[in-house]
Coordinates of C-alpha atoms in Angstrom, one line a residue:
Chain A
M1 CA -95.6 -41.7 -97.9
E2 CA -98.4 -43.8 -97.0
K3 CA -100.6 -43.1 -94.2
N4 CA -100.1 -46.0 -91.9
T5 CA -96.1 -45.8 -92.6
R6 CA -96.2 -42.8 -91.0
L7 CA -94.9 -41.9 -88.2
T8 CA -97.8 -39.1 -87.2
F9 CA -97.1 -37.8 -83.9
I10 CA -99.7 -34.3 -83.8
E11 CA -102.1 -33.9 -86.8
G12 CA -103.3 -30.6 -88.3
E13 CA -105.3 -29.1 -90.5
R14 CA -103.1 -29.0 -93.6
I15 CA -100.1 -30.4 -92.2
E16 CA -98.6 -32.7 -89.5
L17 CA -96.0 -32.7 -86.8
L18 CA -93.7 -36.1 -87.0
P19 CA -90.4 -36.9 -85.9
I20 CA -87.4 -36.3 -87.4
N21 CA -86.6 -38.7 -90.0
P22 CA -82.3 -39.8 -90.5
E23 CA -83.1 -40.4 -93.5
N24 CA -83.8 -36.7 -94.6
V25 CA -81.2 -35.5 -93.8
K26 CA -80.3 -34.3 -96.4
I27 CA -82.7 -32.1 -96.8
H28 CA -82.7 -31.0 -93.8
A29 CA -78.8 -30.1 -95.1
R30 CA -80.4 -28.3 -98.1
W31 CA -82.4 -25.8 -95.4
E32 CA -80.2 -25.9 -93.2
N33 CA -77.5 -24.7 -94.7
D34 CA -79.5 -22.1 -97.8
P35 CA -79.1 -19.1 -97.8
K36 CA -82.2 -17.1 -97.9
A37 CA -83.7 -19.3 -94.7
R38 CA -80.6 -19.5 -92.4
L39 CA -80.6 -15.1 -93.0
Y40 CA -82.6 -14.6 -90.2
T41 CA -81.5 -17.9 -87.7
R42 CA -77.7 -16.8 -88.4
N43 CA -76.5 -20.5 -89.1
V44 CA -73.1 -19.3 -90.0
F45 CA -71.4 -22.7 -90.2
P46 CA -71.6 -24.7 -93.2
V47 CA -73.8 -28.4 -92.4
S48 CA -73.2 -31.0 -94.0
P49 CA -75.9 -33.8 -93.9
E50 CA -73.0 -36.3 -91.7
D51 CA -72.9 -33.4 -89.4
L52 CA -76.8 -33.4 -89.1
K53 CA -76.8 -37.4 -88.8
K54 CA -73.7 -37.3 -86.0
R55 CA -76.3 -34.8 -84.1
L56 CA -79.4 -36.9 -84.4
E57 CA -77.1 -39.9 -83.1
Q58 CA -76.1 -37.6 -80.3
D59 CA -79.8 -39.4 -78.0
Q60 CA -80.1 -36.6 -75.3
E61 CA -81.6 -39.1 -71.1
R62 CA -84.8 -38.2 -71.2
P63 CA -86.7 -36.1 -70.3
K64 CA -85.0 -33.9 -73.7
R65 CA -83.9 -30.3 -73.6
D66 CA -84.7 -30.6 -76.8
I67 CA -87.2 -31.8 -79.5
F68 CA -88.1 -31.7 -82.7
F69 CA -90.6 -32.6 -85.3
E70 CA -90.8 -32.3 -88.8
I71 CA -93.7 -30.9 -90.4
Y72 CA -95.4 -32.5 -93.4
H73 CA -97.3 -31.0 -95.8
K74 CA -100.5 -33.2 -96.5
E75 CA -101.4 -31.8 -100.4
L76 CA -98.6 -32.0 -101.0
D77 CA -97.0 -35.0 -99.2
K78 CA -93.0 -34.4 -98.4
I79 CA -92.1 -32.0 -95.8
V80 CA -91.7 -28.7 -95.1
G81 CA -89.2 -28.1 -92.7
F82 CA -89.4 -28.4 -89.0
V83 CA -90.4 -27.1 -85.9
E84 CA -89.0 -27.9 -81.9
F85 CA -89.1 -26.9 -78.6
H86 CA -85.1 -26.2 -77.1
N87 CA -83.8 -26.2 -73.6
I88 CA -87.7 -27.1 -72.2
N89 CA -86.6 -26.8 -68.1
Y90 CA -89.2 -29.6 -66.7
I91 CA -88.3 -27.0 -63.6
N92 CA -89.4 -24.3 -64.8
N93 CA -91.0 -25.8 -67.5
A94 CA -90.3 -22.9 -69.6
A95 CA -89.3 -24.1 -72.9
Y96 CA -88.2 -22.1 -76.7
L97 CA -90.4 -22.5 -79.5
S98 CA -88.6 -21.8 -83.0
V99 CA -90.7 -23.6 -86.6
L100 CA -88.1 -23.4 -89.8
I101 CA -89.8 -24.1 -93.9
G102 CA -87.8 -25.1 -95.5
E103 CA -88.9 -25.1 -98.8
K104 CA -89.3 -20.8 -99.8
E105 CA -91.6 -21.1 -102.5
L106 CA -94.2 -22.5 -99.1
W107 CA -93.5 -19.2 -97.4
G108 CA -96.7 -16.8 -97.5
N109 CA -98.7 -18.8 -96.7
Y110 CA -99.7 -19.2 -93.1
L111 CA -97.7 -22.6 -92.7
G112 CA -95.7 -21.5 -89.8
T113 CA -98.2 -20.4 -88.4
E114 CA -100.0 -23.8 -88.4
A115 CA -96.8 -25.7 -86.8
A116 CA -96.1 -22.6 -84.1
K117 CA -100.1 -23.3 -82.7
L118 CA -99.6 -27.2 -82.6
M119 CA -96.6 -27.0 -80.9
I120 CA -98.2 -24.4 -78.8
K121 CA -100.5 -26.4 -77.6
Y122 CA -98.4 -29.5 -77.1
G123 CA -96.1 -27.8 -75.2
F124 CA -98.8 -26.1 -72.2
E125 CA -101.3 -28.8 -73.4
E126 CA -99.0 -32.3 -73.0
L127 CA -95.4 -31.4 -71.2
N128 CA -96.7 -28.9 -68.8
L129 CA -95.4 -25.9 -70.4
V130 CA -96.1 -22.5 -68.3
K131 CA -94.5 -20.4 -70.2
I132 CA -93.5 -20.1 -73.8
T133 CA -90.7 -17.8 -75.3
A134 CA -90.0 -17.2 -78.4
S135 CA -87.5 -14.8 -80.5
A136 CA -86.7 -13.0 -83.6
L137 CA -84.6 -11.0 -85.4
R138 CA -86.1 -6.9 -85.9
P139 CA -85.5 -6.2 -89.3
N140 CA -87.1 -10.1 -89.8
K141 CA -89.9 -8.8 -89.9
G142 CA -91.9 -11.7 -91.9
A143 CA -91.5 -14.2 -88.0
C144 CA -92.2 -11.3 -86.4
R145 CA -95.8 -11.3 -87.8
I146 CA -95.8 -15.2 -87.0
I147 CA -95.6 -14.8 -83.4
E148 CA -97.7 -11.9 -83.2
S149 CA -100.5 -14.1 -84.6
I150 CA -100.0 -16.1 -81.8
G151 CA -100.4 -14.2 -79.9
M152 CA -97.3 -14.1 -78.1
K153 CA -96.0 -10.9 -76.8
L154 CA -93.0 -8.8 -76.4
E155 CA -91.1 -9.1 -73.5
L156 CA -88.0 -8.1 -74.4
V157 CA -85.5 -5.9 -76.9
L158 CA -82.2 -7.5 -76.4
K159 CA -79.9 -4.4 -78.3
N160 CA -77.4 -5.1 -80.2
Q161 CA -77.4 -8.9 -78.8
V162 CA -76.8 -10.5 -82.8
Y163 CA -74.1 -10.2 -85.2
F164 CA -76.3 -9.3 -88.6
D165 CA -74.5 -8.4 -92.1
G166 CA -71.7 -6.5 -90.6
V167 CA -73.3 -4.5 -87.8
Y168 CA -75.2 -5.1 -84.1
I169 CA -79.2 -5.2 -83.9
D170 CA -81.4 -5.9 -81.9
E171 CA -82.8 -9.1 -80.2
L172 CA -87.1 -9.4 -79.7
K173 CA -88.2 -10.9 -76.8
F174 CA -91.6 -12.7 -77.1
C175 CA -92.9 -15.0 -74.4
I176 CA -96.5 -17.0 -74.2
F177 CA -98.3 -18.1 -70.3
R178 CA -100.7 -20.7 -70.1
E179 CA -103.0 -19.0 -68.8
E180 CA -103.2 -16.2 -71.4
W181 CA -103.5 -19.0 -74.0
E182 CA -106.5 -21.0 -72.1
Q183 CA -108.1 -17.3 -72.3
M184 CA -107.6 -16.8 -75.7
N185 CA -108.8 -20.6 -76.5
K186 CA -112.2 -20.3 -74.2
Chain B
M1 CA -53.0 -26.5 -42.6
E2 CA -50.1 -25.3 -45.0
K3 CA -51.0 -22.1 -47.9
P4 CA -51.5 -23.5 -50.8
E5 CA -50.4 -21.7 -54.5
V6 CA -52.1 -18.8 -55.7
F7 CA -51.6 -17.3 -59.3
P8 CA -53.4 -14.3 -59.2
F9 CA -54.4 -13.5 -63.0
I10 CA -56.1 -10.0 -62.5
L11 CA -55.0 -7.6 -59.2
G12 CA -57.3 -6.6 -58.0
E13 CA -56.9 -4.1 -54.1
N14 CA -58.5 -6.6 -52.0
I15 CA -58.9 -8.7 -53.9
D16 CA -57.7 -10.4 -57.2
L17 CA -59.1 -12.8 -60.2
V18 CA -57.1 -16.0 -59.7
A19 CA -56.8 -18.8 -61.9
I20 CA -59.5 -22.2 -60.8
N21 CA -56.8 -24.3 -58.5
L22 CA -58.6 -27.9 -58.8
E23 CA -57.2 -28.7 -54.4
H24 CA -60.4 -25.7 -53.2
V25 CA -62.7 -28.0 -55.4
N26 CA -63.9 -29.1 -52.0
L27 CA -64.7 -25.3 -51.4
Y28 CA -66.6 -24.9 -54.9
A29 CA -68.7 -28.3 -54.1
K30 CA -69.5 -26.1 -50.6
W31 CA -70.9 -22.8 -51.6
I32 CA -72.5 -24.6 -54.7
N33 CA -74.3 -26.8 -52.4
D34 CA -74.8 -23.3 -49.4
P35 CA -78.5 -22.9 -49.2
R36 CA -77.8 -19.0 -48.6
V37 CA -75.6 -19.3 -51.8
R38 CA -77.4 -21.4 -54.4
R39 CA -81.1 -20.0 -54.1
Y40 CA -80.7 -17.4 -56.3
A41 CA -78.1 -18.9 -57.5
R42 CA -80.5 -21.0 -59.7
N43 CA -78.5 -24.7 -58.7
T44 CA -82.1 -27.2 -57.5
I45 CA -80.1 -30.6 -57.9
P46 CA -77.6 -31.2 -55.7
I47 CA -74.0 -31.6 -56.3
T48 CA -71.0 -33.9 -55.4
V49 CA -67.5 -33.3 -55.1
E50 CA -67.1 -34.8 -58.8
E51 CA -69.3 -33.7 -60.5
S52 CA -67.5 -30.0 -59.7
K53 CA -64.0 -31.5 -61.0
K54 CA -65.6 -33.2 -63.8
W55 CA -66.8 -29.6 -64.5
F56 CA -63.7 -28.1 -64.4
E57 CA -61.2 -30.3 -66.0
P58 CA -59.8 -29.0 -69.2
R59 CA -61.7 -29.1 -72.0
E60 CA -61.2 -29.3 -76.0
G61 CA -62.3 -26.8 -78.0
I62 CA -63.4 -23.2 -78.3
K63 CA -63.6 -21.9 -75.2
E64 CA -67.1 -20.9 -73.6
F65 CA -66.7 -20.5 -69.7
V66 CA -64.1 -18.8 -67.9
T67 CA -64.1 -19.5 -64.2
F68 CA -62.4 -17.3 -61.7
E69 CA -61.7 -17.2 -58.0
I70 CA -62.6 -14.7 -55.9
Y71 CA -59.1 -14.7 -53.1
H72 CA -59.3 -12.4 -51.1
K73 CA -55.4 -10.4 -50.2
K74 CA -55.0 -10.0 -46.0
D75 CA -56.9 -13.1 -45.1
K76 CA -55.5 -15.8 -48.2
V77 CA -58.0 -17.3 -49.4
P78 CA -60.4 -17.9 -51.7
I79 CA -63.9 -16.2 -51.0
G80 CA -66.4 -17.0 -54.3
T81 CA -66.0 -17.1 -58.0
C82 CA -67.5 -15.6 -60.6
G83 CA -66.5 -15.4 -64.8
Y84 CA -67.8 -15.7 -67.9
E85 CA -70.6 -18.3 -69.6
H86 CA -73.1 -18.3 -72.8
I87 CA -69.8 -16.7 -74.5
D88 CA -71.0 -16.3 -78.3
W89 CA -67.4 -15.8 -80.3
I90 CA -69.7 -14.3 -83.6
N91 CA -72.2 -12.7 -81.2
R92 CA -69.2 -11.2 -78.6
H93 CA -71.0 -10.9 -76.0
A94 CA -71.2 -13.1 -72.4
N95 CA -73.2 -14.2 -69.9
T96 CA -71.6 -13.2 -66.7
F97 CA -71.7 -14.4 -62.7
M98 CA -70.6 -14.1 -59.6
S99 CA -70.5 -15.2 -56.3
I100 CA -69.3 -14.9 -53.5
G101 CA -69.6 -18.2 -51.1
E102 CA -68.6 -16.8 -47.7
P103 CA -71.3 -15.2 -46.5
K104 CA -68.6 -13.1 -43.8
Y105 CA -67.1 -11.0 -47.5
W106 CA -70.6 -10.1 -47.8
N107 CA -71.4 -6.6 -47.7
K108 CA -68.5 -6.0 -48.2
N109 CA -67.7 -4.2 -51.8
L110 CA -66.5 -7.0 -53.1
G111 CA -68.4 -7.9 -55.3
T112 CA -68.3 -4.7 -56.5
E113 CA -64.5 -4.9 -56.7
A114 CA -65.0 -8.0 -58.4
S115 CA -67.7 -7.7 -60.9
K116 CA -65.0 -4.4 -62.0
L117 CA -62.1 -6.7 -62.8
L118 CA -64.5 -8.3 -65.0
I119 CA -65.4 -6.2 -67.4
D120 CA -62.1 -5.0 -67.6
Y121 CA -61.1 -8.2 -68.9
G122 CA -63.9 -9.0 -70.7
F123 CA -63.4 -6.0 -72.9
G124 CA -60.3 -5.0 -72.8
E125 CA -59.0 -8.6 -72.9
L126 CA -61.3 -11.0 -74.4
N127 CA -63.2 -8.3 -77.0
F128 CA -66.4 -8.6 -76.1
H129 CA -69.4 -6.7 -77.1
K130 CA -71.8 -6.7 -74.6
I131 CA -72.0 -8.8 -71.1
Y132 CA -75.1 -9.7 -69.3
A133 CA -76.6 -10.6 -66.4
G134 CA -79.6 -12.1 -65.8
I135 CA -80.9 -11.7 -61.3
F136 CA -84.0 -12.7 -59.4
E137 CA -86.0 -10.1 -58.3
P138 CA -85.9 -11.5 -54.7
N139 CA -82.8 -11.0 -55.5
I140 CA -82.0 -7.3 -54.5
G141 CA -79.0 -6.9 -52.9
S142 CA -77.2 -8.2 -56.8
W143 CA -78.9 -6.4 -58.8
S144 CA -79.2 -3.6 -56.6
V145 CA -75.4 -3.6 -57.1
A146 CA -75.6 -4.4 -60.7
E147 CA -77.6 -1.7 -61.4
K148 CA -75.3 0.6 -58.9
D149 CA -71.6 -1.4 -61.3
G150 CA -73.2 0.6 -64.1
F151 CA -75.6 -2.6 -66.0
V152 CA -78.7 -1.5 -67.8
L153 CA -81.5 -2.8 -66.9
E154 CA -82.5 -4.0 -70.7
G155 CA -85.6 -5.5 -69.5
I156 CA -87.5 -8.6 -66.8
E157 CA -88.6 -11.8 -68.0
K158 CA -92.1 -12.9 -66.4
K159 CA -92.5 -16.1 -63.7
T160 CA -88.7 -17.4 -65.4
I161 CA -88.0 -19.5 -62.9
Y162 CA -89.2 -21.9 -60.3
I163 CA -87.5 -20.6 -56.5
D164 CA -89.4 -21.8 -53.3
G165 CA -92.6 -22.7 -54.5
E166 CA -93.1 -19.9 -56.4
Y167 CA -92.9 -18.7 -60.3
V168 CA -90.2 -15.3 -60.4
D169 CA -89.6 -12.5 -62.7
A170 CA -85.8 -12.3 -63.5
R171 CA -84.6 -8.9 -64.3
K172 CA -82.0 -8.6 -67.8
Y173 CA -79.0 -6.6 -67.7
R174 CA -75.9 -5.7 -70.4
Y175 CA -73.5 -3.3 -70.3
L176 CA -72.0 -2.6 -73.7
K177 CA -68.7 -1.8 -74.3
E178 CA -69.6 2.4 -76.1
D179 CA -70.8 2.1 -71.9
W180 CA -67.5 0.7 -70.9
L181 CA -65.7 3.2 -73.3
K182 CA -67.2 6.7 -72.1
S183 CA -67.2 5.4 -68.6
K184 CA -63.5 5.2 -68.8
E185 CA -63.1 8.6 -70.5
Chain C
M1 CA -69.6 -37.2 -112.9
K2 CA -73.1 -38.4 -111.8
D3 CA -75.4 -35.4 -110.7
Q4 CA -74.4 -34.4 -106.5
E5 CA -76.8 -33.1 -104.8
I6 CA -76.2 -29.8 -103.0
F7 CA -76.9 -27.6 -100.0
T8 CA -75.6 -24.3 -101.6
F9 CA -74.6 -21.9 -98.1
I10 CA -73.4 -19.7 -100.2
E11 CA -74.8 -17.8 -103.7
G12 CA -72.8 -15.8 -105.5
E13 CA -73.0 -15.3 -109.8
T14 CA -70.0 -17.8 -111.2
I15 CA -69.7 -20.3 -107.9
D16 CA -71.9 -21.1 -105.2
F17 CA -70.0 -22.5 -101.0
V18 CA -71.0 -25.7 -100.4
P19 CA -70.0 -27.7 -96.8
L20 CA -67.7 -30.2 -97.8
N21 CA -68.6 -33.7 -98.3
I22 CA -67.4 -37.1 -97.3
E23 CA -68.1 -38.8 -100.6
N24 CA -65.4 -35.8 -102.0
I25 CA -62.3 -37.1 -100.6
K26 CA -61.3 -38.8 -104.5
L27 CA -61.3 -35.1 -105.4
Y28 CA -59.0 -33.3 -103.0
A29 CA -57.3 -36.3 -103.7
K30 CA -56.5 -36.0 -107.4
W31 CA -56.3 -32.1 -106.9
E32 CA -53.2 -33.5 -104.1
N33 CA -52.0 -35.5 -106.9
N34 CA -52.0 -33.3 -110.2
P35 CA -48.5 -31.7 -110.2
K36 CA -49.8 -28.5 -112.0
V37 CA -52.4 -28.2 -108.2
R38 CA -50.2 -29.8 -106.7
I39 CA -47.3 -26.7 -105.1
Y40 CA -50.4 -23.9 -105.0
S41 CA -52.4 -26.6 -102.9
R42 CA -49.5 -26.6 -100.3
N43 CA -50.4 -25.1 -98.1
I44 CA -54.6 -25.7 -98.3
I45 CA -55.5 -29.2 -99.2
P46 CA -54.5 -31.7 -96.8
R47 CA -51.8 -34.3 -97.4
T48 CA -52.5 -37.7 -96.2
L49 CA -55.8 -40.1 -96.6
E50 CA -56.0 -39.0 -93.0
E51 CA -55.4 -35.7 -92.8
M52 CA -58.1 -35.8 -95.1
K53 CA -60.4 -37.6 -93.4
K54 CA -60.3 -35.7 -90.0
Y55 CA -61.2 -32.7 -92.4
L56 CA -64.5 -34.1 -93.2
E57 CA -64.7 -35.8 -90.5
P58 CA -68.6 -34.2 -88.6
S59 CA -68.2 -31.5 -86.2
D60 CA -70.0 -30.2 -83.8
K61 CA -72.5 -27.2 -83.7
R62 CA -69.6 -25.4 -81.6
P63 CA -66.9 -23.0 -82.9
K64 CA -64.2 -23.8 -83.9
N65 CA -61.5 -22.4 -86.1
K66 CA -61.6 -23.4 -88.8
V67 CA -64.9 -22.9 -91.7
S68 CA -64.2 -25.1 -94.3
F69 CA -66.1 -24.3 -98.2
E70 CA -66.0 -26.6 -101.8
I71 CA -66.6 -24.1 -104.9
W72 CA -69.5 -25.9 -106.8
H73 CA -69.6 -24.4 -110.4
K74 CA -73.4 -23.3 -110.8
K75 CA -73.8 -24.1 -115.0
D76 CA -71.1 -27.1 -115.0
K77 CA -72.8 -28.7 -111.5
K78 CA -70.1 -29.6 -110.1
I79 CA -67.3 -29.3 -106.9
I80 CA -64.2 -27.0 -109.1
G81 CA -62.3 -26.2 -105.4
F82 CA -61.9 -25.1 -102.0
G83 CA -62.4 -22.5 -99.6
E84 CA -61.7 -21.6 -96.4
V85 CA -61.5 -19.2 -93.7
S86 CA -58.5 -21.2 -91.3
D87 CA -56.4 -20.1 -88.1
I88 CA -59.9 -17.7 -86.3
I89 CA -58.1 -16.0 -83.1
W90 CA -61.6 -15.5 -82.2
Y91 CA -60.6 -12.8 -79.7
N92 CA -58.7 -10.9 -81.6
Q93 CA -60.9 -11.8 -84.5
Q94 CA -58.6 -12.6 -87.1
A95 CA -58.4 -15.1 -89.5
Y96 CA -56.3 -16.2 -93.4
L97 CA -58.8 -17.0 -95.9
G98 CA -58.0 -19.3 -98.6
L99 CA -58.5 -20.4 -101.5
L100 CA -57.2 -23.6 -104.1
I101 CA -59.5 -24.3 -107.3
G102 CA -58.3 -26.8 -108.4
E103 CA -59.9 -28.0 -112.0
P104 CA -57.2 -25.6 -113.8
D105 CA -59.7 -25.7 -116.8
Y106 CA -61.6 -23.0 -114.9
W107 CA -58.9 -20.8 -113.8
G108 CA -58.4 -17.3 -115.4
Q109 CA -61.5 -16.7 -116.0
K110 CA -62.4 -14.2 -112.5
I111 CA -63.6 -17.2 -110.1
G112 CA -61.0 -16.6 -108.2
E113 CA -61.8 -13.3 -107.9
E114 CA -65.9 -14.0 -107.1
A115 CA -64.4 -16.5 -104.8
T116 CA -62.1 -14.2 -102.5
R117 CA -65.5 -12.0 -103.0
L118 CA -67.9 -14.0 -101.6
L119 CA -64.9 -15.2 -98.5
I120 CA -64.6 -12.1 -98.4
E121 CA -67.8 -11.2 -96.9
Y122 CA -68.7 -14.3 -95.8
A123 CA -65.3 -13.7 -92.6
F124 CA -66.4 -9.7 -91.9
N125 CA -70.2 -9.3 -91.6
E126 CA -71.3 -13.5 -90.7
L127 CA -68.3 -14.5 -88.8
N128 CA -68.1 -10.8 -87.6
I129 CA -64.0 -11.0 -87.9
F130 CA -62.2 -7.5 -88.2
K131 CA -58.9 -8.4 -89.5
L132 CA -58.2 -10.9 -93.0
K133 CA -54.9 -12.7 -94.1
A134 CA -53.1 -14.6 -96.8
S135 CA -50.5 -16.7 -96.9
I136 CA -49.3 -16.6 -100.6
L137 CA -45.9 -18.3 -102.9
V138 CA -44.3 -16.4 -104.6
V139 CA -45.3 -17.6 -107.7
N140 CA -48.3 -18.6 -107.7
K141 CA -49.1 -15.7 -109.6
G142 CA -53.1 -15.7 -109.9
S143 CA -53.8 -16.0 -106.6
W144 CA -52.2 -13.3 -105.2
R145 CA -53.9 -10.6 -108.2
C146 CA -56.3 -12.1 -106.7
A147 CA -55.8 -10.5 -103.4
E148 CA -54.5 -7.6 -104.5
K149 CA -57.9 -7.2 -106.8
N150 CA -60.0 -7.9 -103.7
G151 CA -58.1 -5.0 -101.8
F152 CA -55.4 -7.9 -100.5
T153 CA -52.0 -5.0 -99.1
R154 CA -49.0 -6.9 -99.2
V155 CA -47.2 -6.7 -96.1
A156 CA -44.1 -9.3 -95.7
T157 CA -42.1 -11.5 -97.3
F158 CA -40.8 -14.8 -95.8
K159 CA -38.5 -16.0 -98.0
K160 CA -37.6 -19.6 -98.7
D161 CA -40.8 -20.0 -96.0
M162 CA -42.0 -22.7 -98.0
Y163 CA -40.0 -26.2 -99.5
V164 CA -42.0 -27.0 -103.0
N165 CA -41.0 -30.2 -105.2
G166 CA -36.9 -30.6 -103.8
E167 CA -37.1 -26.0 -103.5
Y168 CA -37.8 -23.9 -100.9
L169 CA -39.8 -21.0 -102.1
D170 CA -41.0 -17.3 -100.7
N171 CA -43.8 -17.0 -99.4
Y172 CA -46.2 -13.3 -99.6
I173 CA -48.4 -12.5 -96.8
Y174 CA -51.2 -10.5 -97.7
S175 CA -53.8 -8.6 -94.8
L176 CA -57.1 -6.9 -95.0
L177 CA -58.2 -5.2 -92.6
K178 CA -62.0 -4.2 -92.7
E179 CA -62.4 -1.1 -92.2
D180 CA -60.9 -0.4 -95.2
W181 CA -62.6 -3.7 -97.4
L182 CA -65.4 -0.7 -96.0
K183 CA -63.7 2.4 -97.3
L184 CA -63.6 0.9 -100.6
K185 CA -66.6 -1.0 -101.2
K186 CA -67.5 2.3 -101.7

């Protein structure tokens, strides 16, 4: 993608965050259905590109409850995942963060961490959030590691919250407050 | 005014849980806007009667929530609402809510009675695996009753909601099916 | 048939399950019209073009009472059939299993068995279903033998249950409880 046609919204070191491009709906469908990628996101219904297109069309009123970005890898010149805030509450100034690196070959390179850090900065500095939360299933050690490395702390353990591979497992909820993040970044 | 027809769905001692009656929609709107009631119900935007009506209109698709009216048997009046929302049929859990809208019926253990009926319904009829509830820290009346009724504190979400000019903590409670089965032994 | 883009949702050995693709509406029509296939596809593939289109309409995220897949043959790179978990009654945790291998060349190759196994695992392990049922015409021996190999038990025979090609055919009802299936797996 040419630099001048790319709609870079947030610039990072190795990656950029771009608004969702409806033309990429087939790539999104591939990631959302991929058995390895969807294992811990608990996406249990198959999703076609048409379904995704329809979801994008249901545009939300501003201020939006959900904000999505595609993660663009500069060197590889392609999108590799997405990152989002959802359930943004403008009165409580809180939101949920989630990250998915859809291209499995790139797992283990801390791209998810970089994307999450960019989002947290965007959330606190531009959306005026006070609290950002994220959750992960207990067996998802990878996600727990990313979440802790970006400074989030364990807040709640929801016992037997999610049905996973035939049993009920715990969901771990993490959070970070703006004051903590500001301290970290001094 | 002639007393409207009531269709009890779950029978209790002092109260019944009955189907929502759209003729009472003015009452629901009054409760949900009442400052004493809405303070801890997380309602910061006024709700009109029209919006209330629309909320209870029949919808297509799998139910994500179930609402009851709490009906006082002796006085023959609705006194509040309760039910389940955010029903997740795959993980089989739901958030439970309860609100006694008429202050003269507070502190009479009616909440506890409604809560018990609702829990039995959730596990015994809807086949839930886990019921959860979130109650704000200052709402001591509500959460102390919940704990008495058997809800277990799962944790505290700090500074999670903005009430009356400050950020307030939310106490998250859970009720698992295994606990319910034990309570029935 | 040109190489279509597929989005694997469930990974198998010879086959994968992928979301429905609106471009395959002609395939469904072909199966529905093929006399060899039509007799068995009666209760699975929608009959009219309107019904087919409705099947393929984009759905929103909330749970419905049916989940449908196309069956993708990995080596030959083509769609060969259709599978679904249908008539889901969520609070009873029950559903029907439906399977159709639309391309007769792929009959008799244990593909039906693999597809059934994958659907059962999906229903029990991901959708939190407790009991599966199947309704299979008596003449469809391949199908009910497949069901029996996967642990289904025949619980009823409904005589003259379905009108096909000018006559009434008998129907077997099969059922499989999760607890029994777990015992079988050991």
